[in-house]
Coordinates of C-alpha atoms and ligand atoms in Angstrom, one line a residue:
M1 CA -7.2 12.6 18.6
S2 CA -3.6 13.1 19.7
T3 CA -4.6 11.7 23.1
L4 CA -5.9 8.5 21.5
R5 CA -2.7 8.2 19.5
G6 CA -0.7 8.7 22.7
V7 CA -2.6 5.9 24.4
C8 CA -2.1 3.7 21.4
L9 CA 1.6 4.3 21.3
L10 CA 1.9 3.6 25.0
W11 CA -0.1 0.4 24.5
Q12 CA 2.2 -0.7 21.8
V13 CA 5.3 0.0 23.8
A14 CA 3.8 -1.8 26.8
L15 CA 3.0 -4.8 24.8
M16 CA 6.4 -4.8 23.2
V17 CA 8.0 -4.9 26.5
A18 CA 5.6 -7.5 27.7
T19 CA 6.2 -9.7 24.7
G20 CA 10.0 -9.4 25.0
S21 CA 12.7 -9.7 22.5
K22 CA 11.5 -13.1 21.3
L23 CA 9.3 -11.2 18.9
W24 CA 12.3 -10.9 16.6
E25 CA 12.1 -14.6 16.0
V26 CA 8.4 -14.6 15.2
P27 CA 8.2 -13.7 11.5
T28 CA 8.5 -16.9 9.6
S29 CA 11.4 -17.6 7.3
S30 CA 9.2 -18.9 4.6
T31 CA 5.5 -19.2 4.5
N32 CA 3.2 -20.9 2.1
L33 CA -0.5 -20.2 1.9
N34 CA -3.0 -20.8 -0.8
E35 CA -4.1 -17.4 -1.7
S36 CA -7.7 -17.2 -0.7
L37 CA -9.4 -13.9 -0.3
P38 CA -12.8 -14.3 1.4
G39 CA -15.8 -12.5 0.1
G40 CA -19.5 -12.4 0.2
P41 CA -21.8 -14.6 -1.8
H42 CA -22.0 -12.1 -4.7
C43 CA -18.4 -11.0 -4.8
H44 CA -15.7 -13.4 -4.4
Y45 CA -12.2 -13.5 -5.6
R46 CA -10.0 -16.5 -5.4
Q47 CA -7.1 -17.3 -7.5
D48 CA -6.9 -21.0 -7.5
G49 CA -3.7 -22.7 -8.3
V50 CA -1.5 -19.9 -6.9
R51 CA 0.7 -20.4 -3.9
I52 CA 2.5 -17.4 -2.4
T53 CA 5.7 -17.6 -0.5
A54 CA 7.9 -14.9 1.1
E55 CA 11.4 -15.6 2.3
I56 CA 12.9 -13.7 5.2
P57 CA 15.5 -12.3 4.5
P58 CA 14.4 -11.8 0.9
K59 CA 16.7 -12.4 -2.1
L60 CA 17.0 -9.1 -3.9
D61 CA 19.5 -9.9 -6.6
G62 CA 18.4 -8.8 -10.0
T63 CA 16.4 -6.0 -11.5
W64 CA 12.9 -4.9 -10.4
L65 CA 10.7 -2.8 -12.6
S66 CA 7.5 -0.7 -12.5
T67 CA 4.8 -2.3 -14.5
R68 CA 2.9 0.9 -15.0
C69 CA 3.1 4.6 -14.6
E70 CA 3.1 5.0 -10.8
V71 CA 1.6 7.9 -8.9
R72 CA 3.1 9.2 -5.7
P73 CA 1.5 11.7 -3.3
G74 CA 2.0 15.2 -4.7
P75 CA 1.2 14.0 -7.3
E76 CA 4.4 12.7 -8.8
F77 CA 4.3 10.4 -11.8
L78 CA 7.2 8.0 -12.1
I79 CA 8.7 4.8 -13.3
R80 CA 11.3 2.9 -11.3
S81 CA 13.9 0.4 -12.2
Y82 CA 16.0 -0.9 -9.3
T83 CA 19.0 -3.3 -9.6
F84 CA 20.5 -5.1 -6.7
H85 CA 23.9 -6.8 -6.9
P86 CA 25.2 -9.7 -4.8
T87 CA 27.8 -7.3 -3.4
R88 CA 24.9 -5.4 -1.7
H89 CA 25.4 -2.5 -4.0
F90 CA 22.3 -1.2 -5.7
Q91 CA 21.5 1.1 -8.6
A92 CA 18.1 2.7 -8.7
L93 CA 16.7 4.6 -11.6
Q94 CA 13.7 6.9 -11.0
H95 CA 12.2 8.5 -14.1
Y96 CA 9.8 11.4 -13.4
Y97 CA 7.1 12.6 -15.8
S98 CA 5.0 15.7 -16.3
D99 CA 1.9 13.7 -17.2
S100 CA -0.1 10.9 -15.5
G101 CA 0.5 8.5 -18.4
C102 CA 4.4 8.7 -18.2
E103 CA 4.6 9.8 -21.8
D104 CA 6.5 13.0 -21.3
P105 CA 9.7 12.5 -19.3
A106 CA 10.8 15.4 -17.1
Y107 CA 13.9 14.2 -15.4
S108 CA 15.6 11.0 -14.2
L109 CA 17.5 10.3 -11.0
L110 CA 20.3 7.7 -10.9
I111 CA 20.8 6.6 -7.4
Q112 CA 23.7 4.4 -6.2
G113 CA 24.4 3.0 -2.8
K114 CA 24.6 0.0 -0.6
L115 CA 21.8 -1.9 1.2
R116 CA 22.3 -3.9 4.3
L117 CA 19.4 -6.2 5.3
R118 CA 18.9 -6.4 9.0
Q119 CA 16.4 -8.4 11.0
A120 CA 12.8 -9.3 10.4
S121 CA 10.5 -6.4 11.2
W122 CA 8.2 -6.9 14.1
I123 CA 6.3 -3.7 13.2
T124 CA 5.5 -4.9 9.7
R125 CA 5.2 -8.6 10.0
G126 CA 6.6 -10.3 6.9
A127 CA 9.0 -7.4 6.1
T128 CA 12.7 -7.3 6.6
E129 CA 14.3 -4.1 7.9
A130 CA 17.2 -2.6 6.0
N131 CA 19.7 0.2 6.2
H132 CA 20.9 2.0 3.1
H133 CA 23.8 4.2 2.4
L134 CA 23.9 6.4 -0.7
S135 CA 27.0 7.1 -2.7
K136 CA 25.7 8.9 -5.7
V137 CA 22.5 10.7 -6.8
A138 CA 22.7 12.2 -10.3
I139 CA 20.0 14.0 -12.2
V140 CA 19.4 14.2 -15.9
I141 CA 16.9 16.7 -17.1
H142 CA 15.1 15.7 -20.3
S143 CA 13.8 19.1 -21.7
L144 CA 14.2 22.8 -21.1
G145 CA 10.5 23.0 -20.2
A146 CA 11.1 20.3 -17.5
K147 CA 14.1 22.3 -16.3
H148 CA 12.1 25.5 -15.9
K149 CA 9.3 23.7 -14.2
L150 CA 11.6 22.0 -11.7
V151 CA 13.6 25.1 -11.1
S152 CA 10.5 27.2 -10.4
R153 CA 9.5 25.1 -7.4
L154 CA 12.9 24.8 -5.8
P155 CA 14.6 27.3 -3.5
A156 CA 17.2 29.7 -5.0
S157 CA 19.9 28.3 -2.7
C158 CA 19.9 25.1 -4.7
V159 CA 18.9 26.4 -8.1
G160 CA 21.7 29.0 -8.5
P161 CA 24.7 26.9 -7.8
T162 CA 23.3 23.6 -9.0
L163 CA 20.2 23.3 -11.1
G164 CA 20.8 26.6 -12.9
R165 CA 23.7 24.9 -14.6
L166 CA 21.9 21.8 -15.7
V167 CA 22.2 20.9 -19.4
V168 CA 19.5 18.8 -21.0
G169 CA 20.6 15.2 -21.3
K170 CA 23.8 15.5 -19.2
P171 CA 24.0 13.9 -15.7
H172 CA 24.7 16.2 -12.9
D173 CA 25.7 15.1 -9.4
L174 CA 23.4 16.2 -6.6
H175 CA 24.7 14.1 -3.7
N176 CA 28.3 15.3 -3.2
T177 CA 27.6 19.1 -2.7
R178 CA 25.7 20.8 0.0
A179 CA 23.6 22.8 -2.5
G180 CA 22.9 19.6 -4.4
R181 CA 21.7 17.8 -1.3
G182 CA 19.5 20.9 -0.5
C183 CA 18.0 20.4 -3.9
L184 CA 17.3 16.7 -3.2
A185 CA 15.6 17.6 0.1
A186 CA 13.5 20.3 -1.6
M187 CA 12.5 17.8 -4.3
G188 CA 11.2 15.5 -1.5
F189 CA 13.8 13.0 -2.4
S190 CA 14.5 10.2 0.0
M191 CA 15.3 6.5 -0.3
I192 CA 13.8 5.7 3.0
E193 CA 11.5 3.3 1.1
M194 CA 14.4 0.9 1.4
A195 CA 13.8 0.7 5.2
V196 CA 11.3 -2.2 4.8
V197 CA 11.7 -4.9 2.1
R198 CA 9.6 -7.9 1.2
V199 CA 9.7 -10.2 -1.8
E200 CA 6.7 -12.3 -2.6
T201 CA 6.8 -15.2 -5.0
Q202 CA 3.7 -16.4 -6.7
H203 CA 4.0 -20.1 -7.8
R204 CA 1.5 -20.8 -10.5
N205 CA 0.2 -24.3 -11.0
H206 CA 0.6 -24.1 -14.7
G207 CA 4.3 -23.5 -14.0
G208 CA 6.1 -20.2 -13.8
E209 CA 6.8 -17.8 -11.0
I210 CA 6.1 -14.2 -10.5
Q211 CA 8.1 -12.2 -8.1
D212 CA 7.1 -8.8 -6.5
L213 CA 9.4 -6.5 -4.5
F214 CA 7.6 -4.5 -1.9
L215 CA 9.4 -1.4 -0.6
G216 CA 8.2 1.1 2.1
D217 CA 5.3 3.4 1.5
I218 CA 5.6 7.1 0.8
Q219 CA 4.3 9.8 3.2
T220 CA 1.2 11.5 1.9
D221 CA 2.1 14.8 3.7
W222 CA 4.7 16.5 1.6
T223 CA 6.2 18.4 4.5
Q224 CA 6.8 15.1 6.4
R225 CA 8.0 13.2 3.4
T226 CA 11.7 12.9 4.1
H227 CA 11.2 12.1 7.9
Y228 CA 8.6 9.4 7.5
R229 CA 9.6 5.9 8.5
P230 CA 7.5 3.5 6.4
T231 CA 5.6 0.6 7.9
G232 CA 3.4 -0.2 4.9
Y233 CA 4.4 -0.7 1.3
Q234 CA 4.2 1.0 -2.1
Q235 CA 2.8 -0.8 -5.1
P236 CA 5.4 -3.6 -5.8
L237 CA 8.1 -3.7 -8.5
Q238 CA 8.1 -6.8 -10.5
S239 CA 11.2 -9.0 -11.2
A240 CA 12.6 -8.5 -14.7
M241 CA 13.1 -12.3 -14.8
H242 CA 9.8 -13.4 -13.3
H243 CA 7.0 -11.0 -14.3
I244 CA 3.4 -11.3 -15.6
H245 CA 3.3 -11.9 -19.3
P246 CA 2.8 -9.9 -21.4
C247 CA 4.3 -6.8 -19.9
P248 CA 5.2 -4.4 -22.7
V249 CA 6.0 -1.7 -20.1
C250 CA 8.6 -4.0 -18.5
A251 CA 10.6 -4.3 -21.7
L252 CA 10.6 -0.5 -22.1
V253 CA 11.6 0.1 -18.5
Y254 CA 14.2 -2.6 -18.5
R255 CA 16.0 -1.0 -21.5
S256 CA 15.9 2.5 -20.0
T257 CA 18.8 4.5 -18.7
E258 CA 19.0 7.8 -17.0
Q259 CA 19.6 9.4 -20.4
Y260 CA 17.0 7.4 -22.2
P261 CA 13.9 7.2 -20.0
P262 CA 11.0 5.0 -21.0
V263 CA 8.2 6.7 -22.9
L264 CA 5.0 4.8 -22.4
P265 CA 2.6 4.4 -25.3
H266 CA -0.5 6.5 -25.1
R267 CA -3.4 4.8 -23.4
P268 CA -7.0 6.0 -23.9
Q269 CA -8.7 7.1 -20.8
V270 CA -11.1 4.6 -19.3
P271 CA -14.5 6.2 -18.4
I272 CA -15.2 5.7 -14.7
S273 CA -18.0 3.3 -14.0
L274 CA -18.2 1.9 -10.5
A275 CA -21.2 -0.3 -11.0
G276 CA -20.8 -3.7 -9.5
C277 CA -18.5 -5.2 -7.1
W278 CA -14.7 -4.7 -6.6
V279 CA -12.3 -6.8 -4.6
S280 CA -8.7 -6.7 -3.5
Q281 CA -6.2 -8.5 -5.7
R282 CA -4.1 -9.6 -2.8
C283 CA -3.6 -9.3 0.9
E284 CA -2.9 -5.6 1.5
T285 CA -0.7 -4.0 4.1
R286 CA -1.4 -0.6 5.6
P287 CA 1.0 1.3 7.7
N288 CA 1.1 0.3 11.4
V289 CA 0.5 -3.4 10.8
L290 CA -2.9 -3.7 9.3
F291 CA -3.4 -6.5 6.9
L292 CA -6.7 -6.4 5.1
T293 CA -8.7 -7.3 2.0
R294 CA -11.4 -4.9 0.8
E295 CA -14.6 -5.4 -1.1
F296 CA -16.8 -2.7 -2.5
H297 CA -20.3 -2.7 -4.0
F298 CA -21.6 0.3 -5.9
D299 CA -25.1 0.9 -7.1
P300 CA -25.0 4.0 -9.3
D301 CA -28.8 4.2 -9.7
E302 CA -29.3 4.5 -6.0
H303 CA -25.9 6.3 -5.4
A304 CA -25.4 3.7 -2.7
W305 CA -22.2 1.9 -1.7
E306 CA -21.1 -0.7 0.7
G307 CA -17.5 -1.5 1.7
I308 CA -16.5 -4.7 3.5
Y309 CA -13.1 -4.7 5.2
H310 CA -11.7 -8.0 6.4
H311 CA -8.8 -7.5 8.8
Y312 CA -6.1 -10.0 9.6
S313 CA -3.2 -10.4 11.9
D314 CA -0.8 -11.9 9.3
P315 CA 0.7 -10.8 6.0
F316 CA -1.1 -13.7 4.1
C317 CA -4.5 -12.6 5.4
S318 CA -5.2 -16.0 6.8
Q319 CA -5.9 -15.2 10.5
S320 CA -9.0 -13.0 10.7
T321 CA -9.3 -10.4 13.5
F322 CA -12.4 -8.4 12.6
T323 CA -14.7 -7.5 9.8
L324 CA -16.2 -4.1 9.1
R325 CA -19.1 -3.3 6.9
A326 CA -19.7 0.3 6.0
S327 CA -22.4 1.7 3.8
G328 CA -23.9 5.0 2.7
H329 CA -24.2 7.2 -0.3
Y330 CA -21.9 8.8 -2.8
A331 CA -21.8 11.5 -5.4
Q332 CA -19.5 11.7 -8.4
G333 CA -17.7 15.0 -8.8
N334 CA -15.5 16.6 -11.4
P335 CA -12.5 15.1 -13.2
S336 CA -9.4 15.8 -11.1
V337 CA -7.2 18.7 -12.1
K338 CA -4.3 17.5 -10.0
V339 CA -4.3 13.9 -11.2
P340 CA -5.4 13.8 -14.8
G341 CA -7.5 10.7 -15.6
A342 CA -8.9 10.5 -12.0
T343 CA -12.3 11.6 -10.8
E344 CA -13.4 13.3 -7.6
F345 CA -16.1 11.8 -5.4
V346 CA -17.7 12.5 -2.1
F347 CA -18.7 9.6 0.1
K348 CA -21.0 9.6 3.0
V349 CA -20.8 6.8 5.6
T350 CA -24.1 6.4 7.4
E351 CA -23.8 2.9 8.8
V352 CA -21.0 0.7 10.1
R353 CA -21.3 -2.9 11.3
V354 CA -18.5 -4.7 13.0
T355 CA -17.9 -8.4 13.6
A356 CA -15.2 -9.6 15.9
D357 CA -13.6 -12.7 14.3
E358 CA -11.6 -13.8 17.3
E359 CA -11.7 -13.7 21.0
P360 CA -9.2 -10.9 21.7
T361 CA -11.1 -8.5 19.5
A362 CA -14.4 -9.5 21.0
K363 CA -13.0 -9.0 24.5
L364 CA -11.5 -5.6 23.6
L365 CA -14.7 -4.3 22.1
N366 CA -16.7 -5.8 24.9
G367 CA -14.7 -3.8 27.4
T368 CA -15.7 -0.4 25.9
K369 CA -17.9 2.0 27.9
T370 CA -21.6 1.9 27.4
G371 CA -22.7 4.1 24.6
K372 CA -19.2 4.3 23.1
C373 CA -19.1 1.3 20.7
G374 CA -22.2 -0.7 20.0
R375 CA -23.9 -2.6 22.9
A376 CA -21.2 -2.9 25.5
G377 CA -21.1 -6.4 27.0
A378 CA -22.8 -7.9 24.0
W379 CA -19.8 -8.4 21.8
Q380 CA -19.3 -12.0 20.8
V381 CA -17.1 -13.7 18.2
G382 CA -18.9 -13.9 14.9
V383 CA -21.9 -11.8 15.9
E384 CA -22.2 -8.5 14.0
Q385 CA -23.0 -5.3 15.8
D386 CA -24.5 -2.1 14.4
L387 CA -22.5 1.0 15.5
S388 CA -25.2 3.4 14.4
P389 CA -27.0 3.6 17.8
T390 CA -23.7 4.8 19.4
H391 CA -22.8 7.1 16.4
G392 CA -19.7 5.0 15.7
C393 CA -17.1 3.6 18.0
T394 CA -14.5 5.6 19.8
V395 CA -11.9 2.9 20.2
L396 CA -12.1 2.2 16.4
G397 CA -12.0 5.9 15.6
I398 CA -15.3 5.7 13.8
K399 CA -17.7 8.6 13.9
L400 CA -21.1 8.5 12.2
P401 CA -22.3 9.9 10.0
H402 CA -19.0 10.7 8.2
K403 CA -18.1 12.4 5.0
E404 CA -15.0 11.8 2.9
Y405 CA -13.5 13.5 -0.2
E406 CA -12.2 10.8 -2.5
L407 CA -10.2 10.4 -5.6
F408 CA -11.0 7.3 -7.9
K409 CA -9.5 6.1 -11.1
V410 CA -10.2 3.2 -13.4
E411 CA -7.4 1.6 -15.5
L412 CA -7.2 -1.6 -17.6
D413 CA -4.8 -4.3 -16.7
H414 CA -2.7 -6.4 -19.1
R415 CA -5.8 -8.5 -19.9
K416 CA -7.9 -5.4 -20.5
H417 CA -9.8 -6.0 -17.3
P418 CA -10.7 -2.9 -15.3
L419 CA -8.9 -2.0 -12.1
L420 CA -10.3 0.4 -9.6
Y421 CA -7.8 2.8 -7.8
V422 CA -9.1 4.4 -4.6
G423 CA -7.3 7.4 -3.0
E424 CA -4.5 6.7 -0.6
R425 CA -5.3 7.2 3.1
P426 CA -3.5 10.1 4.9
K427 CA -0.5 8.6 6.7
D428 CA -1.1 10.5 9.9
G429 CA -4.3 8.4 10.4
S430 CA -6.6 11.3 9.8
T431 CA -9.4 11.3 7.2
P432 CA -9.9 13.3 4.0
D433 CA -12.9 15.1 5.6
R434 CA -12.1 18.3 3.7
P435 CA -11.6 18.8 -0.1
S436 CA -8.1 20.1 0.6
K437 CA -7.2 16.7 2.1
R438 CA -8.3 14.7 -0.9
A439 CA -5.7 12.1 -2.0
T440 CA -3.3 12.6 -4.8
S441 CA -2.1 9.0 -5.0
F442 CA -3.7 5.6 -4.7
Q443 CA -4.1 2.4 -2.7
P444 CA -3.5 -1.0 -4.4
P445 CA -5.9 -1.5 -7.2
M446 CA -9.0 -3.6 -6.9
M447 CA -10.5 -5.9 -9.5
L448 CA -14.0 -6.1 -10.8
C449 CA -15.7 -9.2 -9.6
S450 CA -17.1 -11.3 -12.3
H451 CA -20.4 -13.0 -11.6
R452 CA -19.0 -16.1 -13.2
E453 CA -16.6 -16.3 -10.3
T454 CA -19.5 -16.2 -7.9
Q455 CA -19.3 -19.1 -5.5
P456 CA -19.9 -19.7 -1.8
S457 CA -17.3 -18.1 0.3
S458 CA -14.9 -20.8 1.5
R459 CA -11.4 -20.8 2.9
H460 CA -8.6 -23.2 2.4
S461 CA -8.0 -24.8 5.7
S462 CA -5.2 -26.8 4.2
G463 CA -3.4 -23.5 3.6
L464 CA -2.2 -23.1 7.1
N465 CA 1.4 -24.0 7.0
S466 CA 3.7 -25.6 9.5
K467 CA 5.6 -22.4 10.3
Q468 CA 2.5 -20.7 11.6
V469 CA 1.5 -23.7 13.6
Q470 CA 5.0 -23.7 14.9
V471 CA 4.5 -20.1 16.2
D472 CA 1.3 -21.3 17.8
T473 CA 2.8 -24.2 19.7
S474 CA 6.3 -22.9 20.5
G475 CA 5.5 -19.8 22.5
T476 CA 3.5 -20.0 25.6
G477 CA 0.8 -17.6 24.7
R478 CA 3.1 -15.7 22.5
L479 CA 0.7 -15.9 19.6
T480 CA -1.9 -14.2 21.7
Q481 CA 0.6 -11.5 22.6
I482 CA 1.4 -10.9 19.0
L483 CA -2.2 -10.8 18.1
L484 CA -2.7 -8.2 20.8
V485 CA 0.2 -6.1 19.5
V486 CA -1.2 -6.4 16.0
L487 CA -4.7 -5.7 17.1
G488 CA -3.6 -2.8 19.2
S489 CA -1.9 -1.1 16.4
A490 CA -4.6 -2.1 13.9
L491 CA -7.3 -0.6 16.1
C492 CA -5.2 2.4 16.8
S493 CA -4.4 3.1 13.2
W494 CA -7.9 2.2 12.0
I495 CA -9.3 5.6 11.3
W496 CA -11.7 5.8 8.6
V497 CA -12.6 4.4 5.8
F498 CA -11.8 2.9 2.4
Ligands
LIG501 C1 -18.9 -9.5 27.4 O1 -19.3 -8.9 28.6 C2 -20.4 -9.6 29.2 C3 -20.9 -8.8 30.4 O2 -19.8 -8.2 31.1 C4 -20.0 -11.0 29.5 O3 -21.1 -11.7 30.1 C5 -19.5 -11.7 28.3 O4 -19.0 -13.0 28.6 C6 -18.4 -10.9 27.6 N1 -18.1 -11.6 26.3 C7 -16.8 -11.7 25.9 C8 -16.6 -12.3 24.6 O5 -15.9 -11.4 26.6

């Protein structure tokens, strides 16, 4: 495994060198695309009348809010409210809770600092890289119970001189003493999420805009947490000015302070029912430059499932690279003890089919050794290959059959429509092939397909915008090189499944 990753890394470095510094210029300054997520004939999601743009560099001024109780690996349950000022100063509030519904506040962190936007990221296309500098991190503990719980999991070196003296409801500086910073490290605290920034604006036909702020993703391995450099995103924060209506949570979060954390109203648990078809709500980004949309079908009577993964080379999911169809069986397990409200599952993948959607992918797969990845020499654009005869595909990191220990959760959105949360993938590219590696946080939620929305799969060709065409025509083969970089990292990071 580490050899493969070494090769992948070399490949990326080599391609970086080959493509040269011009790559900095590649990410477009503003891109429009009709959002159009492709899907099969039975499951199709398309939000007509929505145009998405993303400016590089993004405009961050204003306040950005969590729209629901968020889950981070651990698990940690939190709500965020970040304010950016035109002076580049920011103030970030993070409220932590002892429960998965964010009803029982444990402590809040008040974080102040400065953010400097740098260049467009070539690792995560569509993102802007940023440096941050912290000037203050203060903690306010909200109950004695929360204090004892926090203190019990932190080293004595920080507790004695620092947390031991905490008074409920009073801010206490953790940044400006060594013991305090030791506490922050032990708490897994880091603002490295600010290393990659992206703002997406959804322009709705009926008028109105919705703005989402994407910040870097959080390492799933706690021990690596503060060293991890994000290349994917967390669930976005929404602009306090331009958010989806109604958002009762937004109002609560907007009014909160470090001393008065939001307390979310109790929500009844939604019983988990997977039956039917689920589809991504937007173009998703995975660490190491993988843009994809997902589509799952579950048949509870047969305990059967199918997952379709459409991969793309761009952050608007408009340029298809390859499609993967996986299927097998699943079994529902117990309610999760670690993440209340979620349920454990075991998935077995018995079949995987891959279609190369463009020439470079077809060529790459075509060049694999006989017996390693489908029928060598038979890969063609648009022609699906079954990987079962070769028990998977080495270059794609797929081994068949394969078992995964999963964590699922169903929640209702603001329209009371169900959303399916599937466990976050381990950030080291491994798979949750043991119960101990089961996720404690989630990937972006998927929405239930409605059969009323059923329609033949079609893509907006009119969506391709001038900026992307510009990339195509301006650089002698540069697009191909970019695609190779993207594909290289996509393939390298593609290691199983969901
Ligand atoms: C795949 O390999 C075969 C045999 O080497 C060759 O005939 C074919 O043109 C290749 N296809 C692609 C898409 O490269």
